[in-house]
């Protein structure tokens, strides 16, 4: 009685499906929209890392060790005062102090490295299928290098490395969550749908897994991986380890929804309509949970990303030559190297931004997940 | 006990009250220019259907409207000098002028004006003892010692007739029954002898017998304390039972205001008349039904329940070792004849819903037989059917649910909802299905074109019609209707019941009609079965049972039902049913 | 009632701990090979020739050639008597190695927990009561960032700031001169001056998440009817807030202690590694990498036990605070 329902209902909502209603309520969540944009952007980068990266992430150049980041300028002014739109960066030269023997990069006045949008750079094979050489931003002059994010201890371009790391880090989150989802959906679903003894046993298992301290177990499992495995094997093994622990939360969500739905009148009604068990689950129950599951999944991805980053940072997760944000941050483990090259932190910024964006997105999805909560009762 | 005369000046005057909720679409006026007065020793009933703003009006007086609601206009004049305890107080205060967080209004809340609420369970803190919560009120407005407060609390609990108050004071909310909680709530409101008591639907969540006791209690306390009572309710029966004056509200506006007899006998506004007619209609048998039965008397039994039993196993402990059992239905016999409406009446926990669900095997019966005669004339025992046979029978026996919001999948269009049984049974699909759904919608009084819409586009009554359309889609023989009208506003109830009667005539249906509401049963059912603690205490023709109940429980149940006529109030002698050991 | 409840929980902890110990042991057994393989590999890498007969003799001596269950039984029966076995790498009893480090770990975790609570509690309440105020937005934003930053990254950034701007190393828990010194008042003070850095680092994300939990819980509770009842009694907003909704919002808070504490200890592993703290974490990492099974096993077992104990404590606290739990 105390609730206030605006009687001025909107006519166009009458024929709106759940996804449309969700989108309408999601759209109002500004942070979530920002999150969504960033997440889409990150996954685009992950998909087309080779295109966005100016160079091969493994290409080292000894004379550019710890090359500092260069600022990109868009307006190119000539000596005579005329100007044109053309991106360029300042060229640097390595100088050695005569007395202290310390190396520093000093800008070469007037020397500019001009850049090309969508020019052709080093050739690459996209997804192992298409041989291409168009990249987003390349030096006009073949063979020159520029470092928007600086270079690492072997003179490799940090921008290219970070963008390639995006692919692994973002995908490990997604794949890991999908594996967890599979486990969670199956076990949680069985537990919630059938109830009784099965439910109880699965509940005890979940409680047990939850009471295990996560990080030492991760460490233990990751340390148990044979050292001679290939990069790909390792990638999947790490994903599996992460999801082995992540599934419990999803299983709980799924079970909870199943338990709640099982007693809903509309599910009873569907049973009485003569629906088979399969139809009952897939036609009547799952659509009601899908949005909640998507929200939980979105909120689980950042946890996976953080876990992968931590493991790789310790050297127990992914290892060179695979590039992930965690692997890149491993370079920053040494206080000497970060004092000399603080730009090694940049992958960390990506981690924070990605996790933030996914959290915002997940929060927005969760809030929008039940568009029927306010309307009605 | 006919209406007491108005005694002099009002103690509280509400003038032109406006309360707004800022919504995204602009401010929404939940209360729009409402005025009324409260007099010492008299009861004002504010009555209206859901969404009429009656609750917000009550909360506005104490400025405890839920966020972001806000009092925008109007005066709320509390004449403290006219109250029994107001001697020496500074005459008149305008509550609307006070800051909702100020100490001035806090001194009035609970001390001059106290309030009780609808849901006694959620309105009391679950983690504090009852004594703590009542004692707090006492100590808040009068600086008494802890021990004195405790003594007074016990005294209050005794006043509201809570048994064994010395130990009840240290119990928690969840250890009380619904009625006891409401009594505790009243004790809390009485803590400081308020001159005004605002009761916001205090009996809506309770059973009729409990409701009658609470109403008696409020009336008694009002007389002994000389309080002015503002009673908010949607139930015209309750209004007739206790009101001296009535304010009728609709869409936040005051529709009509006046003396209880004037309103019940000469309602001026069409809306008031409709409300009263709706509730009066439910107090006697439907003429339509009587005519239908005269033309075609009920036939042989279609459903014969014999010795039905349902036991729930409640398990607790980690591996469900500890088992306790609950007999929801035990040794129950019941017969439904072809073409009749059988009413099953009972209070919450009497097992009536379990009975309905056992018939359709939503719940598996633990014992007994349910003999059913199928359309093809063969007799089957529903409790012994295998899955396939059960699916077939469930096409002949259908169900209508109580909650029109929960029983329709919000993610399916109306066409999908109604068409589901036809589609699953493999009877129709594609364009034929759409055409049939259209027909069904028109049969239940909804436009065929609305099948594209989702359930959220419909009101409660319309949704219930959709639920009915789904039930009749397979052309059933029997419909089990579990409280199909109790979630609906009273004005819509008769419409839905008439629709069911109409369908009965057209489709040759029989109904098992489960309800807690005697009025509804009297209107709709030919025979009645009274349930109490899992068994049936009495069955018979509805009119016979209502006029001359046999069993003591039935008598107490009937005596508790409020009668929508203020002239007969108090004439009925109240029976309290005490079970023999 | 309460005593029975506690007793029941205590009894349940026993089979749980047993299962946990099996997992811990299985985990350290999981890597292919054993310490001696790793040992041999290390020796081979440095050019030493390994006599396979000697390895076998060692294997027999340590019981590494026996079946899983036998090894487990030997280990667990030792543990029950306080003997955690011998660390292969350090060549000394495990119990001598772990206690001081575990002690420091627990000390760090407790400090962090106190820090977290002291901060998260009032801020969470403020944030809920002043919903959508500027303060709430600031807190929420900081909270989000706190949650999104991995601990080790924060540790690195603080170290960077320390080195570049203040010229000090913020790592470690003691100054050089107290490093190996026995415990004294001076060493304790020295610990206090160092411990705040890891406390802040470890506490940030925990604080951020607790603020969010508190805010969400309180927002839920603030709309409950019993709050309106209390308001209708004439309680002041502050007393009302503290007595009713905050009290109820505490419940989920308390149930987080259970995992928060052990989580802090195990979460500290990575931070401790970065800051090179003399706590359990770095030693565990080292032991895992070297397959020093008894040492690693002891750590993992102790951490698991802490988790179980933590959950037990939070269940009991919850029953103390919420009568509904007791009677269920």
PDB file of N, CA, C and O in Angstrom, chain A residues 1 4 6-7 13-18 21 28 200 204 207 265-266 268-269 271-275 279 283-284 287-288 372 376-377, chain B residues 21 23-25 28 54 118 201 318-319 357 362 394 398-399 401 403 405-407 409-411 416 420-421 423-424 453-454 456-457 470:
ATOM      1  N   UNK A   1       0.838  -1.200   0.000  1.00  0.00           N
ATOM      2  CA  UNK A   1       0.000   0.000   0.000  1.00  0.00           C
ATOM      3  C   UNK A   1       0.875   1.252   0.000  1.00  0.00           C
ATOM      4  O   UNK A   1       0.521   2.280  -0.521  1.00  0.00           O
ATOM      5  N   UNK A   4       4.372   3.599  -4.211  1.00  0.00           N
ATOM      6  CA  UNK A   4       3.718   4.544  -5.112  1.00  0.00           C
ATOM      7  C   UNK A   4       3.983   4.114  -6.537  1.00  0.00           C
ATOM      8  O   UNK A   4       5.119   3.969  -6.945  1.00  0.00           O
ATOM      9  N   UNK A   6       3.365   5.061 -10.402  1.00  0.00           N
ATOM     10  CA  UNK A   6       2.901   6.126 -11.275  1.00  0.00           C
ATOM     11  C   UNK A   6       1.843   5.564 -12.220  1.00  0.00           C
ATOM     12  O   UNK A   6       2.118   4.658 -12.996  1.00  0.00           O
ATOM     13  N   UNK A   7       0.642   6.065 -12.114  1.00  0.00           N
ATOM     14  CA  UNK A   7      -0.406   5.504 -12.956  1.00  0.00           C
ATOM     15  C   UNK A   7      -0.262   5.893 -14.422  1.00  0.00           C
ATOM     16  O   UNK A   7      -0.858   5.257 -15.291  1.00  0.00           O
ATOM     17  N   UNK A  13       5.581   0.606 -23.694  1.00  0.00           N
ATOM     18  CA  UNK A  13       6.197  -0.498 -22.966  1.00  0.00           C
ATOM     19  C   UNK A  13       5.337  -1.759 -23.008  1.00  0.00           C
ATOM     20  O   UNK A  13       5.793  -2.825 -22.660  1.00  0.00           O
ATOM     21  N   UNK A  14       4.089  -1.605 -23.445  1.00  0.00           N
ATOM     22  CA  UNK A  14       3.174  -2.735 -23.368  1.00  0.00           C
ATOM     23  C   UNK A  14       3.624  -3.937 -24.180  1.00  0.00           C
ATOM     24  O   UNK A  14       3.384  -5.069 -23.804  1.00  0.00           O
ATOM     25  N   UNK A  15       4.238  -3.662 -25.297  1.00  0.00           N
ATOM     26  CA  UNK A  15       4.650  -4.782 -26.144  1.00  0.00           C
ATOM     27  C   UNK A  15       6.158  -4.970 -26.097  1.00  0.00           C
ATOM     28  O   UNK A  15       6.744  -5.582 -26.977  1.00  0.00           O
ATOM     29  N   UNK A  16       6.803  -4.428 -25.042  1.00  0.00           N
ATOM     30  CA  UNK A  16       8.251  -4.522 -24.962  1.00  0.00           C
ATOM     31  C   UNK A  16       8.656  -5.829 -24.294  1.00  0.00           C
ATOM     32  O   UNK A  16       8.152  -6.183 -23.243  1.00  0.00           O
ATOM     33  N   UNK A  17       9.601  -6.528 -24.908  1.00  0.00           N
ATOM     34  CA  UNK A  17      10.063  -7.787 -24.344  1.00  0.00           C
ATOM     35  C   UNK A  17      11.009  -7.493 -23.189  1.00  0.00           C
ATOM     36  O   UNK A  17      11.399  -6.353 -22.968  1.00  0.00           O
ATOM     37  N   UNK A  18      11.417  -8.548 -22.477  1.00  0.00           N
ATOM     38  CA  UNK A  18      12.267  -8.320 -21.308  1.00  0.00           C
ATOM     39  C   UNK A  18      13.579  -7.652 -21.696  1.00  0.00           C
ATOM     40  O   UNK A  18      14.070  -6.804 -20.971  1.00  0.00           O
ATOM     41  N   UNK A  21      13.038  -3.942 -22.244  1.00  0.00           N
ATOM     42  CA  UNK A  21      12.841  -3.258 -20.958  1.00  0.00           C
ATOM     43  C   UNK A  21      14.167  -3.116 -20.220  1.00  0.00           C
ATOM     44  O   UNK A  21      14.468  -2.077 -19.644  1.00  0.00           O
ATOM     45  N   UNK A  28      19.758   4.159 -18.667  1.00  0.00           N
ATOM     46  CA  UNK A  28      19.713   5.285 -17.724  1.00  0.00           C
ATOM     47  C   UNK A  28      20.903   5.292 -16.780  1.00  0.00           C
ATOM     48  O   UNK A  28      21.171   6.277 -16.115  1.00  0.00           O
ATOM     49  N   UNK A 200      21.892 -31.098  -1.282  1.00  0.00           N
ATOM     50  CA  UNK A 200      22.643 -31.003  -0.053  1.00  0.00           C
ATOM     51  C   UNK A 200      24.111 -31.344  -0.278  1.00  0.00           C
ATOM     52  O   UNK A 200      24.993 -30.642   0.193  1.00  0.00           O
ATOM     53  N   UNK A 204      27.294 -28.824   0.180  1.00  0.00           N
ATOM     54  CA  UNK A 204      28.450 -29.073   1.056  1.00  0.00           C
ATOM     55  C   UNK A 204      29.748 -28.906   0.272  1.00  0.00           C
ATOM     56  O   UNK A 204      30.711 -28.344   0.756  1.00  0.00           O
ATOM     57  N   UNK A 207      30.406 -25.242  -0.170  1.00  0.00           N
ATOM     58  CA  UNK A 207      30.878 -24.651   1.078  1.00  0.00           C
ATOM     59  C   UNK A 207      32.331 -25.010   1.329  1.00  0.00           C
ATOM     60  O   UNK A 207      33.122 -24.187   1.774  1.00  0.00           O
ATOM     61  N   UNK A 265       4.516 -19.290  -9.136  1.00  0.00           N
ATOM     62  CA  UNK A 265       3.264 -19.778  -9.683  1.00  0.00           C
ATOM     63  C   UNK A 265       3.331 -20.027 -11.187  1.00  0.00           C
ATOM     64  O   UNK A 265       2.752 -20.967 -11.695  1.00  0.00           O
ATOM     65  N   UNK A 266       4.042 -19.161 -11.891  1.00  0.00           N
ATOM     66  CA  UNK A 266       4.011 -19.340 -13.347  1.00  0.00           C
ATOM     67  C   UNK A 266       4.729 -20.607 -13.790  1.00  0.00           C
ATOM     68  O   UNK A 266       4.424 -21.162 -14.848  1.00  0.00           O
ATOM     69  N   UNK A 268       4.669 -23.407 -11.852  1.00  0.00           N
ATOM     70  CA  UNK A 268       3.647 -24.414 -11.558  1.00  0.00           C
ATOM     71  C   UNK A 268       2.616 -24.439 -12.691  1.00  0.00           C
ATOM     72  O   UNK A 268       2.218 -25.506 -13.165  1.00  0.00           O
ATOM     73  N   UNK A 269       2.211 -23.249 -13.122  1.00  0.00           N
ATOM     74  CA  UNK A 269       1.233 -23.162 -14.203  1.00  0.00           C
ATOM     75  C   UNK A 269       1.752 -23.868 -15.447  1.00  0.00           C
ATOM     76  O   UNK A 269       1.020 -24.589 -16.117  1.00  0.00           O
ATOM     77  N   UNK A 271       3.909 -26.299 -15.568  1.00  0.00           N
ATOM     78  CA  UNK A 271       3.851 -27.742 -15.324  1.00  0.00           C
ATOM     79  C   UNK A 271       2.448 -28.261 -15.604  1.00  0.00           C
ATOM     80  O   UNK A 271       2.254 -29.278 -16.259  1.00  0.00           O
ATOM     81  N   UNK A 272       1.459 -27.518 -15.098  1.00  0.00           N
ATOM     82  CA  UNK A 272       0.075 -27.938 -15.299  1.00  0.00           C
ATOM     83  C   UNK A 272      -0.347 -27.823 -16.754  1.00  0.00           C
ATOM     84  O   UNK A 272      -1.253 -28.505 -17.203  1.00  0.00           O
ATOM     85  N   UNK A 273       0.324 -26.931 -17.501  1.00  0.00           N
ATOM     86  CA  UNK A 273       0.027 -26.823 -18.930  1.00  0.00           C
ATOM     87  C   UNK A 273       0.511 -28.056 -19.677  1.00  0.00           C
ATOM     88  O   UNK A 273       0.257 -28.210 -20.866  1.00  0.00           O
ATOM     89  N   UNK A 274       1.271 -28.892 -19.010  1.00  0.00           N
ATOM     90  CA  UNK A 274       1.740 -30.123 -19.632  1.00  0.00           C
ATOM     91  C   UNK A 274       3.141 -30.028 -20.202  1.00  0.00           C
ATOM     92  O   UNK A 274       3.538 -30.850 -21.015  1.00  0.00           O
ATOM     93  N   UNK A 275       3.898 -29.017 -19.791  1.00  0.00           N
ATOM     94  CA  UNK A 275       5.249 -28.864 -20.331  1.00  0.00           C
ATOM     95  C   UNK A 275       6.135 -30.015 -19.870  1.00  0.00           C
ATOM     96  O   UNK A 275       6.054 -30.456 -18.718  1.00  0.00           O
ATOM     97  N   UNK A 279      11.226 -28.492 -21.550  1.00  0.00           N
ATOM     98  CA  UNK A 279      10.577 -27.249 -21.938  1.00  0.00           C
ATOM     99  C   UNK A 279      10.431 -26.328 -20.724  1.00  0.00           C
ATOM    100  O   UNK A 279      10.586 -25.114 -20.825  1.00  0.00           O
ATOM    101  N   UNK A 283      12.299 -23.181 -21.586  1.00  0.00           N
ATOM    102  CA  UNK A 283      11.372 -22.176 -22.080  1.00  0.00           C
ATOM    103  C   UNK A 283      10.896 -21.254 -20.960  1.00  0.00           C
ATOM    104  O   UNK A 283      10.649 -20.084 -21.188  1.00  0.00           O
ATOM    105  N   UNK A 284      10.731 -21.818 -19.765  1.00  0.00           N
ATOM    106  CA  UNK A 284      10.099 -21.015 -18.723  1.00  0.00           C
ATOM    107  C   UNK A 284      11.061 -20.534 -17.643  1.00  0.00           C
ATOM    108  O   UNK A 284      10.904 -19.447 -17.126  1.00  0.00           O
ATOM    109  N   UNK A 287      14.941 -18.373 -19.292  1.00  0.00           N
ATOM    110  CA  UNK A 287      14.828 -16.966 -19.701  1.00  0.00           C
ATOM    111  C   UNK A 287      14.705 -16.008 -18.524  1.00  0.00           C
ATOM    112  O   UNK A 287      15.156 -14.871 -18.591  1.00  0.00           O
ATOM    113  N   UNK A 288      14.138 -16.490 -17.427  1.00  0.00           N
ATOM    114  CA  UNK A 288      14.011 -15.618 -16.266  1.00  0.00           C
ATOM    115  C   UNK A 288      15.331 -15.454 -15.529  1.00  0.00           C
ATOM    116  O   UNK A 288      15.494 -14.541 -14.752  1.00  0.00           O
ATOM    117  N   UNK A 372      11.014  -6.221 -14.046  1.00  0.00           N
ATOM    118  CA  UNK A 372       9.646  -6.331 -13.541  1.00  0.00           C
ATOM    119  C   UNK A 372       9.571  -6.040 -12.050  1.00  0.00           C
ATOM    120  O   UNK A 372       8.516  -6.117 -11.457  1.00  0.00           O
ATOM    121  N   UNK A 376       4.170  -3.414 -11.271  1.00  0.00           N
ATOM    122  CA  UNK A 376       3.356  -4.432 -10.610  1.00  0.00           C
ATOM    123  C   UNK A 376       3.304  -4.181  -9.119  1.00  0.00           C
ATOM    124  O   UNK A 376       3.269  -3.062  -8.686  1.00  0.00           O
ATOM    125  N   UNK A 377       3.335  -5.295  -8.369  1.00  0.00           N
ATOM    126  CA  UNK A 377       3.139  -5.202  -6.922  1.00  0.00           C
ATOM    127  C   UNK A 377       3.860  -4.056  -6.358  1.00  0.00           C
ATOM    128  O   UNK A 377       3.867  -3.557  -5.410  1.00  0.00           O
TER     129      UNK A 377
ATOM    130  N   UNK B  21       5.431  12.944  -4.736  1.00  0.00           N
ATOM    131  CA  UNK B  21       6.628  12.142  -4.960  1.00  0.00           C
ATOM    132  C   UNK B  21       7.263  12.606  -6.259  1.00  0.00           C
ATOM    133  O   UNK B  21       6.637  12.506  -7.313  1.00  0.00           O
ATOM    134  N   UNK B  23       8.954  12.041  -9.371  1.00  0.00           N
ATOM    135  CA  UNK B  23       9.319  10.898 -10.213  1.00  0.00           C
ATOM    136  C   UNK B  23      10.049  11.421 -11.431  1.00  0.00           C
ATOM    137  O   UNK B  23      10.106  12.630 -11.670  1.00  0.00           O
ATOM    138  N   UNK B  24      10.581  10.508 -12.183  1.00  0.00           N
ATOM    139  CA  UNK B  24      11.311  10.930 -13.382  1.00  0.00           C
ATOM    140  C   UNK B  24      10.407  11.670 -14.345  1.00  0.00           C
ATOM    141  O   UNK B  24      10.819  12.537 -15.074  1.00  0.00           O
ATOM    142  N   UNK B  25       9.129  11.307 -14.298  1.00  0.00           N
ATOM    143  CA  UNK B  25       8.188  11.926 -15.236  1.00  0.00           C
ATOM    144  C   UNK B  25       7.596  13.214 -14.679  1.00  0.00           C
ATOM    145  O   UNK B  25       6.655  13.749 -15.230  1.00  0.00           O
ATOM    146  N   UNK B  28       4.535  13.528  -8.714  1.00  0.00           N
ATOM    147  CA  UNK B  28       3.295  12.757  -8.709  1.00  0.00           C
ATOM    148  C   UNK B  28       2.581  13.014  -7.392  1.00  0.00           C
ATOM    149  O   UNK B  28       3.155  12.818  -6.321  1.00  0.00           O
ATOM    150  N   UNK B  54      -4.260   6.514   0.613  1.00  0.00           N
ATOM    151  CA  UNK B  54      -4.737   6.586   1.994  1.00  0.00           C
ATOM    152  C   UNK B  54      -3.602   6.370   2.991  1.00  0.00           C
ATOM    153  O   UNK B  54      -3.538   7.036   4.021  1.00  0.00           O
ATOM    154  N   UNK B 118       0.563  -2.198   8.976  1.00  0.00           N
ATOM    155  CA  UNK B 118      -0.089  -3.363   8.388  1.00  0.00           C
ATOM    156  C   UNK B 118       0.617  -4.678   8.696  1.00  0.00           C
ATOM    157  O   UNK B 118       0.004  -5.627   9.145  1.00  0.00           O
ATOM    158  N   UNK B 201      -4.157  -0.038   8.042  1.00  0.00           N
ATOM    159  CA  UNK B 201      -4.520  -1.410   7.661  1.00  0.00           C
ATOM    160  C   UNK B 201      -4.034  -2.435   8.689  1.00  0.00           C
ATOM    161  O   UNK B 201      -3.350  -3.392   8.315  1.00  0.00           O
ATOM    162  N   UNK B 318      22.610 -30.407   9.151  1.00  0.00           N
ATOM    163  CA  UNK B 318      23.448 -30.315   7.959  1.00  0.00           C
ATOM    164  C   UNK B 318      23.167 -31.359   6.906  1.00  0.00           C
ATOM    165  O   UNK B 318      23.156 -31.088   5.743  1.00  0.00           O
ATOM    166  N   UNK B 319      22.954 -32.561   7.331  1.00  0.00           N
ATOM    167  CA  UNK B 319      22.675 -33.567   6.322  1.00  0.00           C
ATOM    168  C   UNK B 319      21.228 -34.005   6.401  1.00  0.00           C
ATOM    169  O   UNK B 319      20.860 -35.095   6.011  1.00  0.00           O
ATOM    170  N   UNK B 357      -3.641 -28.180  -4.330  1.00  0.00           N
ATOM    171  CA  UNK B 357      -2.455 -28.617  -5.067  1.00  0.00           C
ATOM    172  C   UNK B 357      -2.332 -30.136  -5.099  1.00  0.00           C
ATOM    173  O   UNK B 357      -1.717 -30.674  -6.014  1.00  0.00           O
ATOM    174  N   UNK B 362       0.271 -31.232  -7.929  1.00  0.00           N
ATOM    175  CA  UNK B 362       1.432 -30.340  -7.856  1.00  0.00           C
ATOM    176  C   UNK B 362       2.219 -30.766  -6.641  1.00  0.00           C
ATOM    177  O   UNK B 362       3.448 -30.775  -6.618  1.00  0.00           O
ATOM    178  N   UNK B 394      -4.505 -33.507 -16.516  1.00  0.00           N
ATOM    179  CA  UNK B 394      -4.312 -32.091 -16.228  1.00  0.00           C
ATOM    180  C   UNK B 394      -4.884 -31.188 -17.319  1.00  0.00           C
ATOM    181  O   UNK B 394      -4.943 -29.985 -17.162  1.00  0.00           O
ATOM    182  N   UNK B 398      -8.064 -27.981 -14.422  1.00  0.00           N
ATOM    183  CA  UNK B 398      -7.135 -26.860 -14.565  1.00  0.00           C
ATOM    184  C   UNK B 398      -7.126 -26.020 -13.309  1.00  0.00           C
ATOM    185  O   UNK B 398      -7.960 -26.198 -12.418  1.00  0.00           O
ATOM    186  N   UNK B 399      -6.192 -25.110 -13.267  1.00  0.00           N
ATOM    187  CA  UNK B 399      -6.039 -24.340 -12.036  1.00  0.00           C
ATOM    188  C   UNK B 399      -6.004 -22.844 -12.331  1.00  0.00           C
ATOM    189  O   UNK B 399      -5.444 -22.407 -13.338  1.00  0.00           O
ATOM    190  N   UNK B 401      -4.790 -19.314 -10.319  1.00  0.00           N
ATOM    191  CA  UNK B 401      -3.961 -19.008  -9.150  1.00  0.00           C
ATOM    192  C   UNK B 401      -4.412 -17.741  -8.444  1.00  0.00           C
ATOM    193  O   UNK B 401      -5.147 -16.920  -8.986  1.00  0.00           O
ATOM    194  N   UNK B 403      -2.264 -15.198  -7.178  1.00  0.00           N
ATOM    195  CA  UNK B 403      -1.530 -13.972  -7.461  1.00  0.00           C
ATOM    196  C   UNK B 403      -1.452 -13.741  -8.964  1.00  0.00           C
ATOM    197  O   UNK B 403      -0.747 -14.443  -9.674  1.00  0.00           O
ATOM    198  N   UNK B 405       0.021 -11.613 -10.541  1.00  0.00           N
ATOM    199  CA  UNK B 405       1.323 -11.129 -11.009  1.00  0.00           C
ATOM    200  C   UNK B 405       2.308 -12.280 -11.101  1.00  0.00           C
ATOM    201  O   UNK B 405       3.061 -12.374 -12.052  1.00  0.00           O
ATOM    202  N   UNK B 406       2.289 -13.158 -10.111  1.00  0.00           N
ATOM    203  CA  UNK B 406       3.275 -14.235 -10.086  1.00  0.00           C
ATOM    204  C   UNK B 406       2.897 -15.383 -11.015  1.00  0.00           C
ATOM    205  O   UNK B 406       3.742 -16.166 -11.405  1.00  0.00           O
ATOM    206  N   UNK B 407       1.610 -15.481 -11.371  1.00  0.00           N
ATOM    207  CA  UNK B 407       1.211 -16.679 -12.110  1.00  0.00           C
ATOM    208  C   UNK B 407       1.353 -16.528 -13.622  1.00  0.00           C
ATOM    209  O   UNK B 407       1.153 -17.483 -14.351  1.00  0.00           O
ATOM    210  N   UNK B 409       4.071 -15.627 -16.580  1.00  0.00           N
ATOM    211  CA  UNK B 409       5.485 -15.400 -16.852  1.00  0.00           C
ATOM    212  C   UNK B 409       5.659 -14.027 -17.496  1.00  0.00           C
ATOM    213  O   UNK B 409       5.166 -13.802 -18.596  1.00  0.00           O
ATOM    214  N   UNK B 410       6.359 -13.110 -16.802  1.00  0.00           N
ATOM    215  CA  UNK B 410       6.446 -11.744 -17.336  1.00  0.00           C
ATOM    216  C   UNK B 410       7.222 -11.675 -18.647  1.00  0.00           C
ATOM    217  O   UNK B 410       7.161 -10.672 -19.345  1.00  0.00           O
ATOM    218  N   UNK B 411       7.934 -12.734 -18.966  1.00  0.00           N
ATOM    219  CA  UNK B 411       8.781 -12.690 -20.157  1.00  0.00           C
ATOM    220  C   UNK B 411       8.110 -13.275 -21.389  1.00  0.00           C
ATOM    221  O   UNK B 411       8.731 -13.401 -22.421  1.00  0.00           O
ATOM    222  N   UNK B 416       1.606 -16.145 -25.951  1.00  0.00           N
ATOM    223  CA  UNK B 416       2.420 -17.307 -25.570  1.00  0.00           C
ATOM    224  C   UNK B 416       1.917 -17.945 -24.288  1.00  0.00           C
ATOM    225  O   UNK B 416       1.903 -19.160 -24.151  1.00  0.00           O
ATOM    226  N   UNK B 420       0.279 -21.626 -24.552  1.00  0.00           N
ATOM    227  CA  UNK B 420       1.198 -22.671 -24.108  1.00  0.00           C
ATOM    228  C   UNK B 420       0.538 -24.051 -23.956  1.00  0.00           C
ATOM    229  O   UNK B 420       1.022 -25.028 -24.529  1.00  0.00           O
ATOM    230  N   UNK B 421      -0.583 -24.159 -23.223  1.00  0.00           N
ATOM    231  CA  UNK B 421      -1.173 -25.507 -23.078  1.00  0.00           C
ATOM    232  C   UNK B 421      -1.613 -26.097 -24.416  1.00  0.00           C
ATOM    233  O   UNK B 421      -1.447 -27.306 -24.636  1.00  0.00           O
ATOM    234  N   UNK B 423      -0.310 -25.457 -27.336  1.00  0.00           N
ATOM    235  CA  UNK B 423       0.888 -25.756 -28.117  1.00  0.00           C
ATOM    236  C   UNK B 423       1.550 -27.032 -27.599  1.00  0.00           C
ATOM    237  O   UNK B 423       1.920 -27.912 -28.375  1.00  0.00           O
ATOM    238  N   UNK B 424       1.677 -27.115 -26.276  1.00  0.00           N
ATOM    239  CA  UNK B 424       2.349 -28.271 -25.679  1.00  0.00           C
ATOM    240  C   UNK B 424       1.550 -29.553 -25.932  1.00  0.00           C
ATOM    241  O   UNK B 424       2.115 -30.607 -26.193  1.00  0.00           O
ATOM    242  N   UNK B 453       0.687  -8.139 -26.329  1.00  0.00           N
ATOM    243  CA  UNK B 453       1.295  -7.440 -25.207  1.00  0.00           C
ATOM    244  C   UNK B 453       1.860  -8.412 -24.177  1.00  0.00           C
ATOM    245  O   UNK B 453       1.547  -9.580 -24.165  1.00  0.00           O
ATOM    246  N   UNK B 454       2.687  -7.832 -23.303  1.00  0.00           N
ATOM    247  CA  UNK B 454       3.243  -8.596 -22.196  1.00  0.00           C
ATOM    248  C   UNK B 454       2.395  -8.381 -20.949  1.00  0.00           C
ATOM    249  O   UNK B 454       1.713  -7.367 -20.832  1.00  0.00           O
ATOM    250  N   UNK B 456       2.916  -7.257 -18.132  1.00  0.00           N
ATOM    251  CA  UNK B 456       3.066  -6.035 -17.343  1.00  0.00           C
ATOM    252  C   UNK B 456       2.187  -4.908 -17.863  1.00  0.00           C
ATOM    253  O   UNK B 456       2.064  -3.874 -17.224  1.00  0.00           O
ATOM    254  N   UNK B 457       1.601  -5.076 -19.027  1.00  0.00           N
ATOM    255  CA  UNK B 457       0.750  -4.025 -19.574  1.00  0.00           C
ATOM    256  C   UNK B 457      -0.665  -4.098 -19.008  1.00  0.00           C
ATOM    257  O   UNK B 457      -1.505  -3.274 -19.368  1.00  0.00           O
ATOM    258  N   UNK B 470      -6.189 -18.931 -19.824  1.00  0.00           N
ATOM    259  CA  UNK B 470      -5.259 -20.048 -19.925  1.00  0.00           C
ATOM    260  C   UNK B 470      -5.892 -21.327 -19.373  1.00  0.00           C
ATOM    261  O   UNK B 470      -5.718 -22.410 -19.927  1.00  0.00           O
TER     262      UNK B 470
END
